[in-house]
Each structure stands twice: as C-alpha cells, then as structure tokens.
C-alpha cells in the first residue's frame, strides 16, 4: 500500500487509537509498528486470532496484569559492564510469571490459534527461581 493511500485512510491515526487500547507500553509500541498486510491467508489467520480473542475476553480476563516492557533491561544486559537494578530484575520476574500464567491459561482452552501460539511461550523457571531466591520473595 502506498504512502498516499495510508494517509487518505488516516492509518497513523488508527494506529494511535489502537495504541491507546493496549494494556502495556510494549503492546502500544508494537501497535505503532503495524504495517498493512497483502497476503490474504495471513490476513485471514490474524482475523481469526482477533475473533478468537474476542470470544475469550467475553468469558474471562487474560492474566496479563503484570505485563511490562522488558526491552530496556534486556538491552542493558547486552552492554558489557552494565548491570541490572533490583527493579529490572522484578520486571523480568513479572514477565516470566506472566508468560507462565498465559501458557497455563491457554493450555486450559486446549484448542485454537492462540492456544497453539501460547505453546511457544518460553518460561525459564530456573531464572525465575534464582530471581526469587536472590531477592527473598
């Protein structure tokens, strides 16, 4: 889709509305990066995910209340000589716990596109235990 068409459709305005509906700064940032799709199969797959999520949200809340943006602490880890603060470790701990809850939440549903996506969530339990042990939780 060309730039003029996106401007005519007020695409950036739509992205900012979507950002405002996100529950985390991470989601909001990802929303602003969305690009129109041209592959009809991918469009259908994503639409199915949205419809599935709408159905789930009518029944219950998805356990993402502790979801935080962990990109800054992870970038600090890449810098030689940089260290993480206690707050950084708590953000990472919350992210791992959220991934664990999400994986369990979708596992209980047993079917659907989102369930298959959730199977791929990595839950580094040893890291979680180490963080909890270190910070006496």
Coordinates of C-alpha atoms in Angstrom, one line a residue:
X1 CA 0.0 0.0 0.0
X2 CA 1.5 3.3 -1.0
X3 CA 2.1 6.3 1.4
X4 CA -0.8 8.4 -0.1
X5 CA -3.3 5.7 0.4
X6 CA -2.2 5.2 4.0
X7 CA -2.5 8.9 4.6
X8 CA -6.0 9.0 3.0
X9 CA -7.1 6.2 5.3
X10 CA -5.6 8.0 8.3
X11 CA -3.6 4.9 9.0
X12 CA -1.4 6.7 11.6
X13 CA -4.5 7.9 13.5
X14 CA -5.8 4.3 13.6
X15 CA -2.5 3.1 14.9
X16 CA -2.6 5.7 17.7
X17 CA -6.1 4.7 18.6
X18 CA -5.0 1.1 18.8
X19 CA -2.0 2.1 20.9
X20 CA -4.4 3.7 23.4
X21 CA -6.3 0.4 23.7
X22 CA -3.1 -1.6 24.6
X23 CA -2.6 -2.7 28.2
X24 CA 1.2 -2.2 28.1
X25 CA 3.7 0.2 26.7
X26 CA 5.3 -2.8 24.9
X27 CA 1.9 -3.5 23.2
X28 CA 1.5 0.1 22.4
X29 CA 4.9 0.3 20.7
X30 CA 4.2 -2.8 18.7
X31 CA 0.8 -1.4 17.6
X32 CA 2.5 1.7 16.2
X33 CA 4.8 -0.6 14.1
X34 CA 2.0 -2.5 12.4
X35 CA 2.0 -2.5 8.6
X36 CA -0.8 -3.4 6.3
X37 CA -0.8 -6.9 5.1
X38 CA -1.1 -8.1 1.5
X39 CA -1.2 -11.8 1.9
X40 CA -4.8 -12.9 2.1
X41 CA -4.0 -16.1 4.1
X42 CA -2.1 -14.1 6.7
X43 CA -4.9 -11.6 6.9
X44 CA -7.4 -14.5 7.5
X45 CA -5.2 -16.0 10.1
X46 CA -4.8 -12.8 12.0
X47 CA -8.5 -12.0 11.8
X48 CA -9.3 -15.5 13.2
X49 CA -6.9 -14.7 16.1
X50 CA -8.8 -11.5 16.8
X51 CA -12.2 -13.2 16.7
X52 CA -10.9 -16.0 19.0
X53 CA -9.5 -13.4 21.4
X54 CA -12.9 -11.5 21.4
X55 CA -14.6 -14.7 22.3
X56 CA -12.1 -15.4 25.2
X57 CA -12.5 -11.9 26.5
X58 CA -16.3 -12.3 26.7
X59 CA -15.7 -15.3 29.0
X60 CA -12.8 -14.2 31.2
X61 CA -9.8 -11.9 31.7
X62 CA -6.5 -12.8 30.2
X63 CA -3.8 -12.9 33.0
X64 CA -1.6 -10.0 31.7
X65 CA -1.9 -7.5 34.6
X66 CA 1.8 -7.7 35.3
X67 CA 2.9 -7.4 31.7
X68 CA 5.6 -4.8 31.4
X69 CA 8.1 -3.8 28.8
X70 CA 11.3 -5.7 29.4
X71 CA 13.2 -4.4 26.4
X72 CA 15.3 -1.8 28.4
X73 CA 16.6 -4.3 31.0
X74 CA 17.4 -6.8 28.2
X75 CA 19.3 -4.1 26.2
X76 CA 21.3 -3.3 29.3
X77 CA 22.3 -7.0 29.5
X78 CA 23.8 -6.7 26.1
X79 CA 26.1 -3.9 27.2
X80 CA 29.4 -5.0 28.6
X81 CA 29.9 -3.9 32.1
X82 CA 26.3 -2.7 32.6
X83 CA 24.3 -4.1 35.5
X84 CA 20.6 -4.6 36.3
X85 CA 18.9 -2.9 39.1
X86 CA 16.5 -4.7 41.6
X87 CA 13.6 -3.0 39.7
X88 CA 14.9 -4.5 36.4
X89 CA 15.0 -8.0 38.0
X90 CA 11.5 -7.5 39.2
X91 CA 10.3 -6.5 35.7
X92 CA 11.9 -9.6 34.3
X93 CA 10.4 -11.8 37.1
X94 CA 6.9 -10.4 36.4
X95 CA 7.4 -11.0 32.6
X96 CA 8.3 -14.7 33.3
X97 CA 5.4 -15.1 35.7
X98 CA 3.1 -13.6 33.1
X99 CA 4.3 -15.9 30.4
X100 CA 3.8 -18.8 32.8
X101 CA 0.2 -17.7 33.6
X102 CA -0.6 -17.1 29.9
X103 CA 0.7 -20.5 28.9
X104 CA -1.4 -22.2 31.6
X105 CA -4.4 -20.0 30.7
X106 CA -4.3 -21.0 27.0
X107 CA -3.4 -24.6 27.8
X108 CA -6.7 -25.0 29.7
X109 CA -8.5 -24.0 26.5
X110 CA -6.9 -26.9 24.5
X111 CA -7.7 -25.6 21.0
X112 CA -7.5 -22.5 18.8
X113 CA -4.8 -20.4 17.1
X114 CA -4.0 -18.6 20.3
X115 CA -3.5 -21.8 22.2
X116 CA -1.0 -23.0 19.6
X117 CA 0.8 -19.7 19.8
X118 CA 0.9 -19.8 23.6
X119 CA 2.6 -23.3 23.4
X120 CA 5.6 -21.5 22.1
X121 CA 6.0 -19.2 25.2
X122 CA 9.3 -19.9 26.9
X123 CA 9.1 -20.0 30.7
X124 CA 12.7 -20.0 32.1
X125 CA 11.8 -21.5 35.5
X126 CA 15.4 -21.7 36.7
X127 CA 15.8 -18.0 36.1
X128 CA 12.6 -17.2 37.9
X129 CA 13.6 -19.3 40.9
X130 CA 17.0 -17.6 41.0
X131 CA 15.5 -14.2 40.9
X132 CA 13.0 -15.1 43.7
X133 CA 15.7 -16.7 45.8
X134 CA 18.1 -13.7 45.4
X135 CA 15.5 -11.1 46.2
X136 CA 13.8 -13.1 49.0
X137 CA 10.3 -13.3 47.6

